[in-house]
Short mmCIF file of C-alpha atoms in Angstrom, two decimals:
data_model
loop_
_atom_site.label_atom_id
_atom_site.label_comp_id
_atom_site.label_asym_id
_atom_site.label_seq_id
_atom_site.Cartn_x
_atom_site.Cartn_y
_atom_site.Cartn_z
CA MET A 650 0.10 0.22 0.30
CA THR A 651 1.28 3.19 -0.71
CA PRO A 652 1.77 6.23 1.33
CA GLU A 653 -1.11 8.16 -0.57
CA ALA A 654 -3.08 5.10 0.24
CA HIS A 655 -2.55 5.44 3.27
CA TRP A 656 -3.38 8.80 3.48
CA GLN A 657 -7.16 8.04 1.67
CA THR A 658 -7.95 5.41 4.57
CA ILE A 659 -6.62 7.76 7.19
CA LYS A 660 -9.28 10.51 5.76
CA ASP A 661 -12.01 8.77 4.46
CA HIS A 662 -12.64 6.82 8.15
CA GLY A 663 -12.14 10.82 9.57
CA PHE A 664 -8.86 10.00 11.65
CA SER A 665 -7.32 13.33 10.37
CA ASP A 666 -10.81 15.26 11.33
CA ILE A 667 -10.22 14.35 15.27
CA SER A 668 -6.23 14.43 15.39
CA PRO A 669 -2.53 14.91 13.77
CA CYS A 670 -1.59 11.74 11.40
CA ASP A 671 1.48 10.76 10.90
CA ILE A 672 2.77 7.62 8.49
CA MET A 673 6.18 6.65 10.27
CA ASP A 674 7.85 4.56 7.54
CA GLU A 675 6.46 7.46 4.50
CA GLU A 676 9.93 8.79 3.81
CA GLY A 677 12.02 5.65 5.27
CA GLU A 678 13.78 3.54 7.98
CA ILE A 679 16.17 3.99 10.22
CA ALA A 680 18.10 1.33 12.12
CA LEU A 681 17.81 1.82 16.06
CA LYS A 682 20.42 -0.54 18.24
CA VAL A 683 19.27 -3.11 20.29
CA GLU A 684 21.93 -2.87 23.11
CA GLY A 685 22.35 -6.39 25.15
CA GLY A 686 20.11 -7.94 22.43
CA LYS A 687 19.65 -11.89 22.54
CA HIS A 688 18.23 -11.97 19.01
CA LEU A 689 18.33 -8.47 17.28
CA LYS A 690 21.29 -6.18 17.26
CA GLU A 691 19.51 -3.30 15.89
CA ASN A 692 15.43 -2.78 15.02
CA TYR A 693 14.57 -1.27 11.91
CA VAL A 694 11.52 1.81 12.42
CA GLY A 695 10.07 4.41 10.31
CA ALA A 696 12.24 7.54 9.94
CA HIS A 697 9.85 9.93 11.55
CA ILE A 698 10.57 8.58 14.97
CA LYS A 699 13.18 11.31 14.70
CA ASN A 700 10.89 13.59 14.97
CA TYR A 701 9.09 13.05 18.83
CA ASP A 702 10.17 12.96 21.98
CA SER A 703 8.05 10.25 23.47
CA MET A 704 5.76 7.73 22.23
CA LEU A 705 2.01 6.81 23.74
CA MET A 706 1.17 2.37 23.38
CA LEU A 707 -2.47 1.59 23.21
CA SER A 708 -2.59 -2.11 22.99
CA HIS A 709 -5.48 -4.86 24.28
CA PHE A 710 -5.44 -7.56 26.70
CA LYS A 711 -8.29 -10.34 25.93
CA GLY A 712 -9.38 -13.15 27.54
CA HIS A 713 -10.21 -15.54 24.00
CA ALA A 714 -13.02 -18.09 25.47
CA MET A 715 -11.33 -21.03 22.70
CA GLY A 716 -7.65 -20.27 22.83
CA GLY A 717 -6.80 -18.81 26.15
CA LEU A 718 -5.25 -15.46 27.03
CA GLY A 719 -4.06 -13.09 24.07
CA SER A 720 -1.87 -9.81 24.86
CA ARG A 721 0.94 -7.77 23.22
CA GLU A 722 3.29 -6.28 25.60
CA TYR A 723 5.81 -3.10 24.36
CA GLU A 724 9.16 -1.64 25.62
CA ILE A 725 9.58 1.53 24.54
CA VAL A 726 13.15 3.09 25.21
CA ASN A 727 14.72 6.07 25.25
CA LEU A 728 14.58 7.71 21.90
CA ASP A 729 17.93 10.08 22.51
#
């Protein structure tokens, strides 16, 4: 999906009417060093992350009747 298509979806769903929006990898990616990583030595993220000094992650935790529990866990690191 192209950035133009993403912007159209953002507009179609009304997200840009209620909040500033950003496509983090619209202008490429950068590598962030993973210190002490067991499996990863670097992690690639959207280049626009350089425009921010903090980040809020919203995730859900839900119990599934047939399959147990599902969740997501994020570790936010200092971007300096």
